[in-house]
CSV table of C-alpha atoms in Angstrom, one decimal:
chain,number,residue,atom,x,y,z
Z,130,MET,CA,-189.1,56.8,-3.1
Z,131,CYS,CA,-190.4,53.4,-2.3
Z,132,VAL,CA,-192.0,53.3,1.1
Z,133,ALA,CA,-192.7,49.9,2.7
Z,134,LEU,CA,-194.5,49.0,5.9
Z,135,LEU,CA,-192.3,46.5,7.8
Z,136,THR,CA,-192.7,44.9,11.2
Z,137,TYR,CA,-189.7,45.1,13.6
Z,138,ALA,CA,-189.0,41.4,12.7
Z,139,ASP,CA,-188.9,42.1,9.0
Z,140,LEU,CA,-186.8,45.1,9.5
Z,141,SER,CA,-184.4,43.2,11.7
Z,142,THR,CA,-184.0,40.4,9.1
Z,143,ARG,CA,-183.5,42.9,6.3
Z,144,LEU,CA,-180.8,44.8,8.3
Z,145,ASP,CA,-179.3,41.7,10.0
Z,146,ILE,CA,-179.9,43.1,13.5
Z,147,SER,CA,-182.0,42.1,16.5
Z,148,ARG,CA,-185.6,43.1,16.8
Z,149,GLU,CA,-184.8,45.4,19.8
Z,150,ALA,CA,-182.1,47.1,17.7
Z,151,ALA,CA,-184.6,47.5,14.8
Z,152,ARG,CA,-187.1,49.1,17.2
Z,153,SER,CA,-184.4,51.4,18.6
Z,154,LEU,CA,-183.4,52.4,15.1
Z,155,ALA,CA,-187.0,53.2,14.2
Z,156,ARG,CA,-187.3,55.4,17.2
Z,157,ARG,CA,-183.9,57.2,16.6
Z,158,ARG,CA,-184.7,57.9,13.0
Z,159,GLY,CA,-188.3,59.0,13.8
Z,160,TRP,CA,-189.9,56.7,11.3
Z,161,PRO,CA,-193.8,56.7,11.5
Z,162,ARG,CA,-195.2,53.7,13.2
Z,163,SER,CA,-198.7,52.2,13.2
Z,164,ARG,CA,-200.5,49.0,14.3
Z,165,SER,CA,-201.5,46.2,11.9
Z,166,ASP,CA,-204.8,44.4,12.2
Z,167,ASP,CA,-203.2,41.6,14.2
Z,168,GLY,CA,-201.7,44.1,16.7
Z,169,LYS,CA,-198.1,44.1,15.5
Z,170,ALA,CA,-196.2,47.4,15.1
Z,171,LEU,CA,-195.6,48.5,11.5
Z,172,VAL,CA,-192.8,50.9,10.6
Z,173,SER,CA,-193.0,53.1,7.4
Z,174,VAL,CA,-189.5,52.8,5.9
Z,175,ASP,CA,-188.3,54.6,2.8
Z,176,LEU,CA,-186.2,51.8,1.2
Z,177,SER,CA,-184.1,54.2,-0.8
Z,178,GLU,CA,-182.9,55.8,2.4
Z,179,LEU,CA,-182.4,52.6,4.3
Z,180,ARG,CA,-178.6,52.5,4.7
Z,181,TYR,CA,-177.6,51.1,8.0
Z,182,THR,CA,-174.4,49.5,8.9
Z,183,PRO,CA,-174.6,47.8,12.3
Z,184,ARG,CA,-171.7,48.3,14.7
Z,185,PRO,CA,-169.4,45.3,15.1
Z,186,ARG,CA,-170.3,43.3,18.1
Z,187,ARG,CA,-168.0,43.7,21.0
Z,188,ARG,CA,-166.5,40.6,22.5
Z,189,ARG,CA,-167.3,40.0,26.1
Z,190,GLN,CA,-164.2,40.7,28.0
Z,191,ALA,CA,-163.3,39.1,31.2
Z,192,GLY,CA,-164.8,40.9,34.2
Z,193,GLN,CA,-162.6,42.8,36.6
Z,194,VAL,CA,-163.0,40.2,39.3
Z,195,ASP,CA,-161.9,37.4,37.0
Z,196,ALA,CA,-158.8,39.3,35.8
Z,197,PRO,CA,-156.2,38.2,38.6
Z,198,ILE,CA,-157.3,34.5,38.1
Z,199,ALA,CA,-156.7,34.8,34.4
Z,200,ARG,CA,-153.1,36.0,35.0
Z,201,ILE,CA,-152.1,32.9,36.9
Z,202,GLU,CA,-149.4,31.0,35.2
Z,203,PRO,CA,-150.3,27.5,34.2
Z,204,VAL,CA,-149.4,25.0,36.8
Z,205,GLU,CA,-147.8,21.7,36.1
Z,206,ILE,CA,-150.1,18.8,36.1
Z,207,ASP,CA,-148.3,17.0,38.9
Z,208,ALA,CA,-148.9,20.1,41.2
Z,209,SER,CA,-150.9,19.2,44.2
Z,210,MET,CA,-154.4,20.6,44.9
Z,211,ALA,CA,-153.1,22.4,47.9
Z,212,GLU,CA,-150.7,24.4,45.7
Z,213,ILE,CA,-153.4,25.3,43.3
Z,214,GLU,CA,-155.8,26.3,46.1
Z,215,ALA,CA,-152.9,28.4,47.6
Z,216,ILE,CA,-152.5,30.2,44.3
Z,217,LYS,CA,-156.2,30.9,44.0
Z,218,ILE,CA,-156.3,32.2,47.5
Z,219,GLU,CA,-153.4,34.6,46.8
Z,220,ALA,CA,-155.2,35.8,43.7
Z,221,PHE,CA,-158.4,36.4,45.6
Z,222,LYS,CA,-156.5,38.2,48.3
Z,223,ALA,CA,-154.9,40.5,45.7
Z,224,GLU,CA,-158.3,41.1,44.2
Z,225,ILE,CA,-159.8,42.0,47.6
Z,226,ALA,CA,-156.9,44.4,48.2
Z,227,ARG,CA,-157.6,46.0,44.8
Z,228,LEU,CA,-161.3,46.3,45.5
Z,229,GLU,CA,-160.6,47.9,48.9
Z,230,ALA,CA,-158.4,50.5,47.2
Z,231,VAL,CA,-161.2,51.2,44.8
Z,232,ALA,CA,-163.7,51.4,47.6
Z,233,ALA,CA,-161.4,53.9,49.5
Z,234,GLY,CA,-161.3,56.1,46.4
Z,235,TYR,CA,-165.1,56.0,46.1
Z,236,ARG,CA,-165.3,56.8,49.8
Z,237,ALA,CA,-163.1,59.9,49.3
Z,238,VAL,CA,-165.3,61.1,46.5
Z,239,PHE,CA,-168.4,60.6,48.6
Z,240,GLU,CA,-166.9,62.6,51.5
Z,241,ARG,CA,-165.9,65.5,49.2
Z,242,GLU,CA,-169.4,65.5,47.6
Z,243,HIS,CA,-171.1,65.4,51.1
Z,244,GLU,CA,-169.1,68.4,52.2
Z,245,ARG,CA,-170.0,70.2,49.0
Z,246,ALA,CA,-173.6,69.4,49.5
Z,247,ASP,CA,-173.5,70.8,53.1
Z,248,ARG,CA,-171.9,74.0,51.9
Z,249,LEU,CA,-174.5,74.4,49.2
Z,250,ALA,CA,-177.3,73.8,51.8
Z,251,ALA,CA,-175.9,76.6,54.0
Z,252,GLU,CA,-175.7,79.0,51.0
Z,253,LEU,CA,-179.2,78.1,50.2
Z,254,LEU,CA,-180.4,78.8,53.7
Z,255,GLN,CA,-178.5,82.2,53.6
Z,256,ALA,CA,-180.0,83.1,50.3
Z,257,ALA,CA,-183.5,82.2,51.6
Z,258,ALA,CA,-183.0,84.4,54.6
Z,259,GLU,CA,-181.8,87.3,52.5
Z,260,THR,CA,-184.7,86.9,50.1
Z,261,LYS,CA,-187.2,87.0,53.1
Z,262,ALA,CA,-185.5,90.2,54.4
Z,263,ALA,CA,-185.6,91.8,51.0
Z,264,ASN,CA,-189.3,90.9,50.6
Z,265,ALA,CA,-190.1,92.4,54.0
Z,266,TRP,CA,-188.2,95.6,53.1
Z,267,ALA,CA,-190.0,95.8,49.8
Z,268,ALA,CA,-193.4,95.4,51.6
Z,269,ARG,CA,-192.4,98.2,54.0
Z,270,LEU,CA,-191.5,100.5,51.0
Z,271,GLU,CA,-194.8,99.7,49.3
Z,272,ASP,CA,-196.7,100.6,52.5
Z,273,GLU,CA,-194.8,103.9,52.6
Z,274,VAL,CA,-195.5,104.6,48.9
Z,275,ALA,CA,-199.2,103.8,49.5
Z,276,ALA,CA,-199.3,106.1,52.5
Z,277,LEU,CA,-197.7,108.9,50.5
Z,278,ARG,CA,-200.3,108.4,47.7
Z,279,THR,CA,-203.3,108.6,50.0
Z,280,GLY,CA,-201.9,111.5,52.1
Z,281,ARG,CA,-203.9,110.5,55.2
Z,282,GLN,CA,-202.2,111.0,58.5
Z,283,ALA,CA,-203.5,112.3,61.8
Z,284,GLY,CA,-202.4,116.0,62.4
Z,285,GLY,CA,-200.5,118.3,60.2
Z,286,SER,CA,-201.0,119.4,56.7
Z,287,ILE,CA,-201.1,117.0,53.8
Z,288,ALA,CA,-198.2,118.8,52.0
Z,289,GLY,CA,-196.0,118.7,55.2
Z,290,GLN,CA,-196.8,115.0,55.7
Z,291,ALA,CA,-196.1,114.2,52.1
Z,292,ALA,CA,-192.7,116.0,52.3
Z,293,HIS,CA,-191.9,114.2,55.6
Z,294,ARG,CA,-192.9,110.8,54.1
Z,295,LEU,CA,-191.0,111.4,50.9
Z,296,GLY,CA,-187.9,112.2,52.9
Z,297,ARG,CA,-188.3,108.9,54.9
Z,298,LEU,CA,-188.9,107.0,51.6
Z,299,ALA,CA,-185.7,108.5,50.1
Z,300,ALA,CA,-183.8,107.6,53.2
Z,301,SER,CA,-185.1,104.0,53.1
Z,302,ILE,CA,-184.2,103.6,49.4
Z,303,VAL,CA,-180.6,104.8,50.1
Z,304,GLN,CA,-180.4,102.5,53.1
Z,305,ALA,CA,-181.7,99.6,51.0
Z,306,ASP,CA,-179.2,100.4,48.2
Z,307,ARG,CA,-176.3,100.5,50.6
Z,308,ALA,CA,-177.4,97.1,52.1
Z,309,ALA,CA,-177.7,95.6,48.6
Z,310,SER,CA,-174.2,96.8,47.6
Z,311,ARG,CA,-172.5,95.1,50.6
C-alpha cells in the first residue's frame, strides 16, 4: 500500500485526464485532501488502487439547428448564388417548421402540467380546510374532557353533570367518527 500526495495537476498527468476530471475523480472516490504550503490542493492516493480508465471522448456532433443544412446535396460549381441562397432559405424554413412543432409539443406539456398544478392546489386547499375543521373539533372535545374532569357546572349534582357530559362526549365521538369515515 503505497500512498502518495499528488496535486490535481500531477494526478491528471498520471491518468492522462484534465485537471477538472482529476478533481472530480478525487471527490467521487472520497480521497482525503489537504493543502500544501504553497496553497495547492494535495490528494492522498493509494497507488496500488489507482486503476482508472477514462471514458472515450465523444465527438462533437452537429447541432440540431445545423442538421438541415448538412443534408443539402452538393451544388454544382456553376450554380448561381441565387440558387444557393434559395436552397439555404428552404433549409431554414424547414428548420423553423421543425422547431415550431417542437415548441407546440412543449406547450402541450406546459398546459398539462399547469392544469395538474391547479388541481393539486385545490386539493391542498381542501386538505387545509379539513385539517382546520378537525383541529377545531379536537379542541372542542378536549374542552369537554377537561370539563368532565373538573366536574364544575352551575346547578345539578356532580354525578348527574358528569353522566350528561359523558353522554355528550360519546355522541361527539360517534359523530366525529362518522364524519371521518365519509
